XYZ file of C-alpha atoms in Angstrom:
672
model
C -80.250 81.981 97.906
C -80.661 83.357 94.404
C -82.137 81.376 91.563
C -79.567 78.909 90.249
C -79.378 77.603 86.701
C -79.464 73.847 86.150
C -77.716 71.441 83.832
C -79.690 70.696 80.647
C -80.597 67.144 81.761
C -81.069 68.154 85.429
C -78.579 65.459 86.417
C -77.807 65.853 90.123
C -74.191 66.334 91.205
C -72.700 65.298 94.572
C -69.369 66.952 95.375
C -69.163 66.465 99.159
C -70.604 64.091 101.748
C -70.302 63.648 105.495
C -68.532 60.588 106.800
C -67.749 58.510 108.793
C -71.409 57.542 108.993
C -72.695 54.397 110.678
C -76.021 52.498 110.522
C -79.000 54.556 111.729
C -76.981 57.771 111.343
C -77.622 60.667 108.983
C -75.469 61.390 105.948
C -75.369 64.874 104.438
C -74.790 65.286 100.697
C -73.801 68.625 99.163
C -73.988 69.313 95.462
C -76.254 70.799 92.832
C -79.490 70.159 90.953
C -81.272 68.265 93.714
C -85.068 68.414 93.421
C -88.111 67.920 95.617
C -88.626 64.446 94.125
C -84.952 63.389 94.372
C -84.135 60.259 96.350
C -80.927 58.843 97.816
C -79.788 55.391 96.712
C -77.288 53.415 98.776
C -75.668 49.979 98.617
C -73.211 48.048 100.775
C -69.949 48.004 98.817
C -68.593 44.674 100.023
C -68.475 42.972 96.626
C -66.635 44.367 93.652
C -68.894 45.044 90.623
C -72.054 44.047 92.520
C -74.161 46.725 94.178
C -77.687 46.042 95.443
C -79.170 49.531 95.546
C -81.710 50.538 98.193
C -83.870 53.654 97.744
C -84.031 56.009 100.728
C -86.450 58.886 101.090
C -84.516 61.986 102.165
C -85.348 63.502 105.533
C -84.399 66.940 104.209
C -83.799 68.262 100.707
C -82.940 71.553 99.051
C -81.458 72.422 95.697
C -77.917 72.026 97.056
C -78.192 69.711 100.089
C -79.828 66.395 100.979
C -79.906 64.258 104.112
C -80.819 60.611 104.510
C -80.479 57.936 107.194
C -78.371 54.803 106.704
C -80.547 51.684 107.258
C -80.312 50.590 110.874
C -79.928 46.880 110.053
C -76.793 47.352 107.924
C -73.297 46.514 109.111
C -70.688 49.247 109.415
C -68.712 49.486 106.211
C -68.196 51.257 102.906
C -71.440 52.354 101.256
C -71.973 53.310 97.629
C -74.230 56.353 97.388
C -75.874 58.436 94.663
C -78.775 60.836 94.173
C -81.490 60.020 91.652
C -84.034 62.360 90.114
C -86.383 60.430 87.860
C -84.321 58.523 85.319
C -81.040 60.361 85.878
C -78.606 59.768 88.724
C -75.460 61.411 89.987
C -72.083 59.746 89.823
C -71.511 57.256 92.641
C -69.579 58.298 95.727
C -68.325 55.923 98.410
C -69.065 56.741 102.031
C -66.599 55.506 104.675
C -63.893 54.644 102.151
C -60.425 55.366 103.594
C -59.279 58.849 102.612
C -55.632 59.653 103.392
C -54.879 63.365 103.852
C -51.156 63.131 104.622
C -48.416 60.841 105.926
C -45.626 61.773 108.296
C -42.564 59.867 109.446
C -39.226 60.444 111.120
C -37.962 61.801 107.802
C -40.801 64.328 107.479
C -43.858 64.365 105.237
C -44.047 61.216 103.076
C -40.607 60.112 104.314
C -39.202 57.804 106.977
C -36.373 55.333 107.618
C -36.193 51.565 107.379
C -37.242 50.094 110.722
C -38.827 53.385 111.816
C -42.374 54.659 112.327
C -44.890 56.175 109.933
C -48.118 57.993 110.835
C -51.072 58.099 108.418
C -53.783 60.749 108.859
C -57.167 61.231 107.252
C -60.713 59.965 107.687
C -62.325 56.529 107.779
C -58.921 54.868 108.121
C -60.178 52.151 110.455
C -63.560 50.542 111.067
C -63.931 48.177 114.017
C -60.177 47.599 114.351
C -59.691 46.156 110.876
C -57.169 48.624 109.401
C -54.389 47.185 107.231
C -51.485 48.851 105.421
C -49.292 47.451 102.671
C -46.720 48.531 100.150
C -48.228 48.768 96.688
C -47.889 46.026 94.113
C -46.555 42.810 95.580
C -45.141 44.548 98.630
C -45.582 43.165 102.147
C -48.183 44.251 104.671
C -46.802 46.622 107.300
C -47.402 46.088 111.001
C -50.079 48.450 112.341
C -49.189 49.483 115.905
C -52.029 51.936 116.598
C -55.449 52.105 114.955
C -58.083 54.809 114.825
C -60.516 56.277 112.362
C -58.377 59.396 111.891
C -54.820 58.183 112.521
C -52.722 55.043 112.150
C -49.190 54.302 113.302
C -47.208 51.625 111.477
C -43.705 50.204 111.819
C -41.622 49.613 108.701
C -39.482 46.463 108.445
C -35.863 47.020 109.477
C -34.615 45.193 106.373
C -36.686 47.257 103.925
C -34.528 48.565 101.100
C -34.235 52.317 100.657
C -36.308 53.647 97.780
C -39.676 54.976 96.649
C -42.774 52.940 97.483
C -46.479 53.224 96.943
C -48.622 52.749 100.055
C -52.135 51.304 100.198
C -54.627 51.227 103.058
C -57.680 49.122 103.888
C -60.023 50.005 106.759
C -61.259 46.446 107.256
C -64.397 46.707 105.115
C -65.262 46.737 101.435
C -63.673 43.415 100.462
C -60.808 43.345 97.989
C -62.083 46.579 96.471
C -61.588 48.350 99.789
C -57.857 48.927 99.234
C -57.162 52.606 98.504
C -53.990 54.441 97.592
C -52.236 56.382 100.346
C -49.727 57.979 97.986
C -45.980 57.499 97.760
C -43.389 57.085 100.503
C -39.646 57.717 100.512
C -37.778 55.171 102.637
C -34.212 56.053 103.590
C -31.548 53.830 105.085
C -30.986 54.460 108.789
C -27.730 56.309 109.483
C -25.890 56.007 112.829
C -24.789 59.212 114.537
C -20.998 58.921 114.646
C -20.224 62.571 115.287
C -17.435 63.161 117.818
C -18.294 64.371 121.328
C -16.554 67.468 122.695
C -16.892 68.329 126.384
C -17.073 71.994 127.348
C -14.811 71.105 130.297
C -11.990 70.623 127.790
C -12.208 74.365 127.112
C -12.236 75.456 130.749
C -15.959 75.686 131.575
C -16.707 76.061 135.296
C -19.456 73.643 136.468
C -20.109 75.523 139.735
C -21.954 78.492 138.225
C -19.498 80.930 139.810
C -17.682 81.971 136.614
C -18.781 83.038 133.149
C -18.560 80.069 130.733
C -19.470 81.864 127.507
C -15.996 81.622 125.972
C -15.559 77.931 126.815
C -18.955 77.007 125.350
C -18.406 79.070 122.197
C -14.978 77.503 121.667
C -16.440 73.995 121.979
C -19.212 74.879 119.515
C -16.757 76.349 116.999
C -14.540 73.295 117.304
C -17.506 70.985 116.596
C -18.578 73.159 113.680
C -15.124 72.849 112.126
C -15.340 69.062 111.953
C -16.648 67.343 108.840
C -20.260 66.429 109.585
C -20.335 68.503 112.771
C -20.141 67.322 116.358
C -21.854 66.999 119.736
C -21.006 69.540 122.427
C -21.334 67.750 125.752
C -22.447 69.608 128.880
C -21.474 67.461 131.903
C -23.227 67.630 135.228
C -23.102 71.140 136.636
C -24.417 74.696 136.312
C -22.761 76.827 133.629
C -23.218 80.590 133.725
C -23.479 82.527 130.460
C -22.950 86.274 130.790
C -22.144 86.974 127.148
C -18.706 88.419 128.029
C -15.912 87.103 125.805
C -13.252 89.449 127.165
C -13.060 91.889 130.006
C -15.311 94.899 129.578
C -16.799 93.736 126.265
C -20.446 92.670 126.051
C -21.444 90.511 123.114
C -25.101 91.245 122.396
C -25.595 88.032 120.501
C -27.327 84.749 121.184
C -25.464 81.509 121.594
C -25.435 80.237 118.002
C -25.523 76.542 117.131
C -24.296 76.072 113.535
C -25.537 73.315 111.245
C -24.976 69.741 112.433
C -23.907 70.823 115.923
C -25.777 69.568 118.992
C -25.823 70.466 122.688
C -26.260 67.439 124.938
C -26.352 67.258 128.715
C -26.328 64.397 131.202
C -29.972 65.044 132.054
C -32.139 68.090 132.615
C -31.867 67.717 136.395
C -28.075 67.403 136.237
C -26.797 69.746 133.497
C -27.940 73.355 133.179
C -27.115 76.599 131.382
C -27.857 79.782 133.337
C -28.389 83.278 131.942
C -28.429 85.824 134.811
C -30.268 89.116 134.471
C -28.567 91.429 131.949
C -28.153 95.083 132.868
C -27.934 95.998 129.170
C -31.370 94.566 128.369
C -32.620 91.316 126.858
C -31.054 89.490 123.951
C -33.372 88.846 120.972
C -32.981 85.140 121.743
C -30.728 83.121 124.030
C -29.962 80.207 121.689
C -30.221 80.422 117.911
C -30.256 77.063 116.127
C -29.356 76.745 112.484
C -30.485 73.746 110.437
C -30.028 70.186 111.710
C -29.298 71.054 115.342
C -30.255 69.298 118.567
C -30.499 70.404 122.191
C -31.323 67.614 124.587
C -31.141 66.546 128.234
C -30.436 70.052 129.521
C -32.010 72.682 131.741
C -32.037 76.353 130.737
C -32.487 78.952 133.472
C -32.957 82.625 132.640
C -34.077 85.657 134.619
C -34.478 89.381 134.158
C -35.845 90.950 130.949
C -36.261 88.234 128.302
C -37.353 87.758 124.731
C -37.290 84.392 122.941
C -35.366 81.544 124.577
C -34.703 79.259 121.570
C -35.147 79.929 117.860
C -34.592 77.457 115.062
C -34.780 76.994 111.312
C -35.748 73.502 110.051
C -34.702 70.067 111.318
C -34.163 71.313 114.861
C -34.797 68.841 117.684
C -35.409 69.929 121.284
C -35.756 66.910 123.543
C -36.121 66.444 127.308
C -35.380 70.061 128.185
C -36.349 72.006 131.276
C -36.782 75.731 130.624
C -37.344 78.147 133.480
C -37.560 81.609 131.917
C -38.874 83.979 134.563
C -38.550 87.754 134.172
C -40.483 88.188 137.435
C -38.075 86.117 139.517
C -38.149 87.268 143.174
C -40.637 90.068 142.461
C -42.191 91.066 145.787
C -45.891 90.422 145.399
C -48.412 91.811 142.965
C -49.657 94.869 144.823
C -48.443 98.379 145.445
C -45.349 99.603 143.650
C -44.541 96.098 142.332
C -47.864 95.522 140.572
C -46.922 97.068 137.242
C -43.690 95.138 136.905
C -44.827 91.851 138.423
C -48.069 91.361 136.531
C -48.266 90.501 132.825
C -49.990 93.437 131.171
C -48.414 95.947 133.531
C -46.449 98.930 132.308
C -43.144 97.081 132.003
C -44.424 93.562 131.461
C -43.659 93.531 127.736
C -40.109 94.692 128.365
C -39.670 91.979 130.974
C -41.119 89.078 128.963
C -41.258 89.402 125.193
C -41.619 86.631 122.619
C -42.479 82.969 122.877
C -40.190 80.590 124.716
C -39.564 78.557 121.563
C -39.884 80.010 118.063
C -39.354 77.592 115.175
C -39.916 78.011 111.467
C -39.339 75.764 108.498
C -39.786 71.999 108.250
C -39.271 68.835 110.295
C -38.715 70.402 113.701
C -39.217 68.429 116.923
C -40.103 69.533 120.464
C -40.454 66.409 122.586
C -40.938 65.734 126.300
C -39.909 69.188 127.513
C -40.932 70.964 130.741
C -41.431 74.667 130.013
C -42.154 77.725 132.154
C -42.121 81.256 130.803
C -43.910 84.607 130.735
C -45.547 84.299 127.316
C -46.488 81.642 124.756
C -44.566 78.407 124.860
C -44.471 77.973 121.072
C -44.534 80.127 117.975
C -44.369 77.595 115.129
C -44.388 78.885 111.545
C -44.777 76.812 108.386
C -44.297 73.681 110.463
C -44.415 71.087 107.695
C -43.349 67.725 109.101
C -43.001 69.182 112.612
C -43.901 67.283 115.801
C -44.640 68.926 119.160
C -45.495 66.189 121.652
C -45.361 65.209 125.300
C -44.532 68.664 126.665
C -45.680 70.320 129.898
C -46.242 74.089 129.679
C -46.678 76.662 132.438
C -47.156 80.302 131.566
C -49.523 82.874 130.133
C -49.934 81.299 126.684
C -49.776 77.904 125.066
C -49.035 78.110 121.366
C -49.410 79.937 118.082
C -49.270 77.573 115.111
C -48.959 80.063 112.271
C -49.761 79.031 108.671
C -48.702 75.472 109.513
C -49.466 72.391 107.442
C -48.852 68.656 107.830
C -47.747 68.649 111.449
C -48.487 66.866 114.733
C -49.332 68.596 118.023
C -50.280 65.931 120.557
C -50.198 64.841 124.200
C -49.123 68.250 125.514
C -50.319 69.698 128.831
C -50.799 73.446 129.316
C -51.339 74.226 132.989
C -52.182 77.917 132.536
C -52.354 80.556 135.273
C -54.654 83.364 136.483
C -53.333 85.459 133.562
C -53.171 82.751 130.890
C -54.725 83.281 127.483
C -55.151 80.400 125.090
C -54.001 78.437 122.062
C -54.491 79.078 118.371
C -54.027 77.723 114.884
C -53.568 80.961 113.002
C -52.964 82.805 109.754
C -50.934 85.622 111.304
C -47.768 87.298 109.976
C -48.780 87.183 106.322
C -49.778 83.522 106.140
C -52.952 82.581 104.275
C -53.041 78.764 104.283
C -53.069 76.293 107.190
C -54.195 72.696 106.778
C -53.576 69.163 107.988
C -52.695 69.600 111.648
C -53.238 66.569 113.864
C -54.167 68.218 117.162
C -54.847 65.378 119.563
C -54.941 64.318 123.217
C -53.811 67.663 124.615
C -54.924 68.972 128.015
C -55.401 72.650 128.861
C -56.302 73.955 132.308
C -56.877 77.347 133.947
C -57.282 79.983 131.249
C -58.638 83.232 132.667
C -56.819 85.959 130.711
C -57.745 87.581 127.408
C -60.149 85.529 125.301
C -59.070 82.409 127.290
C -59.856 80.059 124.396
C -58.735 76.470 124.791
C -58.306 76.282 121.007
C -59.265 78.859 118.417
C -58.465 79.584 114.811
C -57.218 83.133 114.257
C -56.344 85.508 111.460
C -58.464 86.090 108.413
C -58.921 88.324 105.413
C -59.635 88.190 101.718
C -58.098 89.509 98.545
C -61.151 89.415 96.268
C -64.935 89.417 96.530
C -67.025 89.601 93.381
C -68.247 87.813 90.273
C -66.823 85.624 87.503
C -66.556 85.756 83.721
C -64.903 83.716 80.960
C -65.360 80.501 82.959
C -63.789 77.199 81.915
C -63.401 73.986 83.897
C -60.345 75.177 85.822
C -60.162 78.920 85.188
C -62.136 82.148 85.342
C -61.727 85.901 85.223
C -62.492 87.724 88.507
C -64.874 90.634 87.908
C -65.359 93.526 90.313
C -68.954 94.104 91.356
C -68.412 97.861 91.100
C -65.455 98.661 88.790
C -65.506 102.220 90.066
C -64.830 101.001 93.596
C -62.466 98.011 93.394
C -62.358 95.616 96.303
C -59.651 96.496 98.827
C -58.360 93.198 100.166
C -55.471 92.287 102.440
C -53.236 91.056 99.619
C -52.866 90.938 95.853
C -51.037 87.687 95.146
C -53.767 85.232 94.174
C -51.443 82.233 93.714
C -52.038 79.614 96.402
C -55.175 81.286 97.762
C -58.481 79.512 98.326
C -61.316 80.313 95.917
C -64.841 79.849 97.292
C -68.185 79.932 95.479
C -70.285 81.461 98.240
C -73.565 81.894 96.368
C -75.248 81.169 93.065
C -74.367 78.364 90.707
C -71.824 75.967 92.216
C -72.206 77.274 95.773
C -70.367 75.201 98.375
C -67.259 74.407 96.328
C -63.725 75.621 96.852
C -60.484 75.281 94.943
C -56.986 76.747 95.190
C -55.575 79.257 92.727
C -52.502 77.819 91.025
C -51.495 80.988 89.188
C -52.770 84.288 87.873
C -52.134 85.022 84.215
C -50.904 88.439 83.042
C -54.411 89.239 81.802
C -55.774 88.589 85.322
C -57.325 85.179 84.697
C -57.075 82.682 87.572
C -55.952 79.095 86.917
C -57.188 76.610 89.527
C -55.571 73.488 90.944
C -58.377 71.304 89.518
C -61.659 71.753 87.626
C -64.953 72.638 89.299
C -67.498 69.854 89.737
C -70.198 72.427 88.980
C -69.177 75.437 86.903
C -69.985 78.884 88.302
C -71.874 81.308 86.080
C -73.233 84.851 86.102
C -75.293 84.065 89.212
C -72.225 83.107 91.251
C -70.462 85.128 93.933
C -66.769 84.354 94.496
C -64.541 85.022 97.496
C -60.752 84.566 97.351
C -58.750 84.495 100.563
C -57.302 82.386 103.343
C -57.902 78.750 104.209
C -57.702 77.213 107.672
C -59.036 73.706 107.433
C -58.811 69.938 107.130
C -57.465 69.763 110.681
C -58.155 66.847 113.023
C -58.971 68.078 116.549
C -59.280 64.843 118.494
C -59.562 63.776 122.124
C -58.478 67.030 123.780
C -59.557 68.171 127.254
C -60.183 71.723 128.442
C -60.777 72.425 132.131
C -61.638 75.871 133.523
C -61.303 77.507 130.109
C -63.405 79.694 127.836
C -64.411 78.337 124.443
C -63.395 74.696 124.156
C -62.963 74.713 120.356
C -63.671 77.689 118.105
C -63.297 77.462 114.339
C -62.826 81.103 113.381
C -63.298 81.987 109.695
C -62.387 80.897 107.156
C -62.614 77.221 108.138
C -63.410 74.095 106.135
C -63.595 70.322 106.519
C -62.301 70.077 110.078
C -63.067 67.158 112.348
C -63.721 68.066 115.992
C -64.079 64.661 117.621
C -64.154 63.253 121.140
C -63.111 66.434 122.951
C -64.082 67.028 126.602
C -64.959 70.265 128.355
C -64.989 70.656 132.137
C -66.204 74.095 133.200
C -65.821 75.252 129.621
C -67.961 77.391 127.347
C -69.024 76.342 123.872
C -67.813 74.571 120.759
C -68.540 76.636 117.678
C -67.689 77.357 114.076
C -67.966 80.875 112.689
C -68.324 82.389 109.265
C -67.742 86.090 108.681
C -69.605 88.644 106.624
C -67.092 91.392 107.097
C -67.725 94.927 108.235
C -70.412 97.581 107.870
C -73.211 95.306 109.090
C -73.959 97.688 111.941
C -75.160 100.347 109.478
C -77.090 97.833 107.334
C -75.485 99.202 104.180
C -75.227 95.882 102.395
C -73.566 97.395 99.338
C -70.551 98.049 101.595
C -70.123 94.374 102.496
C -66.358 93.979 102.693
C -65.870 90.223 102.519
C -67.441 86.821 102.994
C -65.516 84.085 104.793
C -66.997 80.638 105.056
C -67.457 77.927 107.647
C -68.097 74.778 105.608
C -68.102 71.008 105.922
C -66.940 70.823 109.542
C -68.002 67.751 111.513
C -68.312 67.770 115.304
C -68.678 64.223 116.594
C -68.894 62.625 120.038
C -67.745 65.663 122.006
C -68.637 65.875 125.702
C -69.276 68.835 127.944
C -69.088 67.321 131.409
C -69.591 70.624 133.223
C -70.614 73.604 131.135
C -71.094 76.227 133.809
C -68.026 78.292 132.957
C -67.822 81.763 134.462
C -66.500 85.136 133.380
C -68.592 85.537 130.234
C -69.240 83.484 127.130
C -72.129 81.256 126.230
C -72.905 78.116 128.215
C -71.932 74.782 126.771
C -73.414 74.479 123.299
C -72.290 73.310 119.908
C -73.165 75.959 117.366
C -72.446 77.569 114.050
C -73.068 81.220 113.333
C -72.102 84.187 111.231
C -69.665 86.619 112.803
C -70.068 90.297 111.960
C -69.189 93.547 113.661
C -72.431 93.970 115.543
C -75.085 91.577 114.304
C -75.265 87.966 113.174
C -76.971 86.696 110.029
C -77.018 83.340 108.343
C -74.196 83.393 105.752
C -76.583 82.524 102.935
C -78.889 85.381 103.930
C -76.004 87.844 103.954
C -75.164 86.963 100.359
C -78.800 87.458 99.351
C -78.980 90.866 100.987
C -75.762 91.911 99.279
C -77.260 91.040 95.903
C -80.360 93.089 96.662
C -78.385 96.159 97.739
C -76.108 96.158 94.705
C -78.723 95.314 92.098
C -76.677 92.247 91.203
C -79.534 89.747 91.486
C -81.572 88.942 88.413
C -84.700 88.868 90.591
C -84.111 91.462 93.332
C -87.695 91.408 94.588
C -87.153 87.861 95.835
C -84.497 88.884 98.355
C -85.470 91.202 101.157
C -82.887 92.614 103.532
C -83.173 90.486 106.689
C -83.986 91.750 110.108
C -81.172 91.321 112.599
C -81.233 88.259 114.817
């Protein structure tokens, strides 16, 4: 790392720390202006306004990072912590204090109904089963149904008045001062569903599967759509064939469209089914297109022949207790000889036979619950996803999910059975998305991934829009400066607003913020001030953010990488996951391209892997086959051909460009 300027009084600064941390465990502190003679001071924060500080010699110290061990004879709880150098000390931080990242209820993010559930996500939310939740002020305590360090489930009183409430949380330690704000909550009055029910039999649908029922189903849907507040289209027991023919000789190349506030409801997925036979004219773009506030529940959907997406939806769509059997290879005769290309995914006609994901949803507050899914491609393509829940589903096919630029959502208790051709699952920044954060990814099981990269869970998609220096720095703004004005940085986008801004080297290294706006003169305004201001020694990267996810209690069996945090990734918890015949758990940074020619002046980007914590994961059998490293937990830099420590890459870049004030101190590293 290059030489970094200090504050005039050399006062140390702590801007991040690792927790939860228990007695006899190591805490990591990141910041600035630490020195060889710095010490860590800690105190048990169980009494307000009374802290008995204990001095701890660090077990490791650098200018920007310190580590110390919590005394083994302390009780688990909230600890006050600071760094002291001589007579000056950093501001106090509180380890293990409850830190709420987001809340999610039946009404979406920060919203639920009286008498309904609310989930609270973050870190250090419960210690030894003592978590408590209350409404702010003189409000009542709320019943906690499920406790955990990273997630709580509470039940609101049925007689709670609709309105806006503050929420507070206590993790069972820290005394009266241990209550922390969990933000605001909108409580709505529960509304009964009094929409009328319209049976498709009233419009002549044939329950035997022998006749086309398209017209009858469309008429029932249009009738429900014409009612104030919508309606429920009821599909009684039977099999209903949908050919897409509304009149003799006329094909309607259109999906079945559910308008707003219209639902499809069967008697049960084993009793009521919709059947799309193979279409000679080719696949529809989707079979069912849901507009806002639609439901499909207690139905089976059978489809064969060339297929694309089965169900699409746009916000507040609920899919519950469905069976989907979408098989473009139905009754294919084996996988050898003349049938191999059409029967196997990846064959010449496989893409034409099975196109998009089974379920593609975008927007907010969608639900996919307790469904049984089989198809030729991914089960889910979820985009944006705010307030969405995907839970309790069983998936069989060649792919699990793509969660694209999603934030504040739940993906839990799903089972992906895989196949000999199955790839994996990802949390991604594809299709133009640059930000993904706050996904609760918990208690999922994935088995039998042998195709493609066969990753049980990976982050995907990356890229930057700026890499360079800073000028005209204030607390929450700066001017980006090209390293070589004659060769401006060619990034993957130009709109800085909303992007993550990382200080990857020099003064303030290890911090990130988000760009709120870019002024006409090019100056960036940040969402909040820096703890440590960057200066002329600093290198800045602006780009995507995939972080603050909770990956908890998942199992991968006969898979490749169990969990891979692909760049850029920050502040993720990977906790209590189990691998059985799996490869490694890793987190990757990226130093861009051109490493193979060792022309460091051509370094195209720097994407970080920061502040991730991997706790209590188990690899029960690590002897996976078919390539990949054996079971290890690792962090590394990901380049085109060679790997370097991220800090070393930044140093070599400075040396090659003449940017460093002391270039002789930074030699180009040998490859590792």
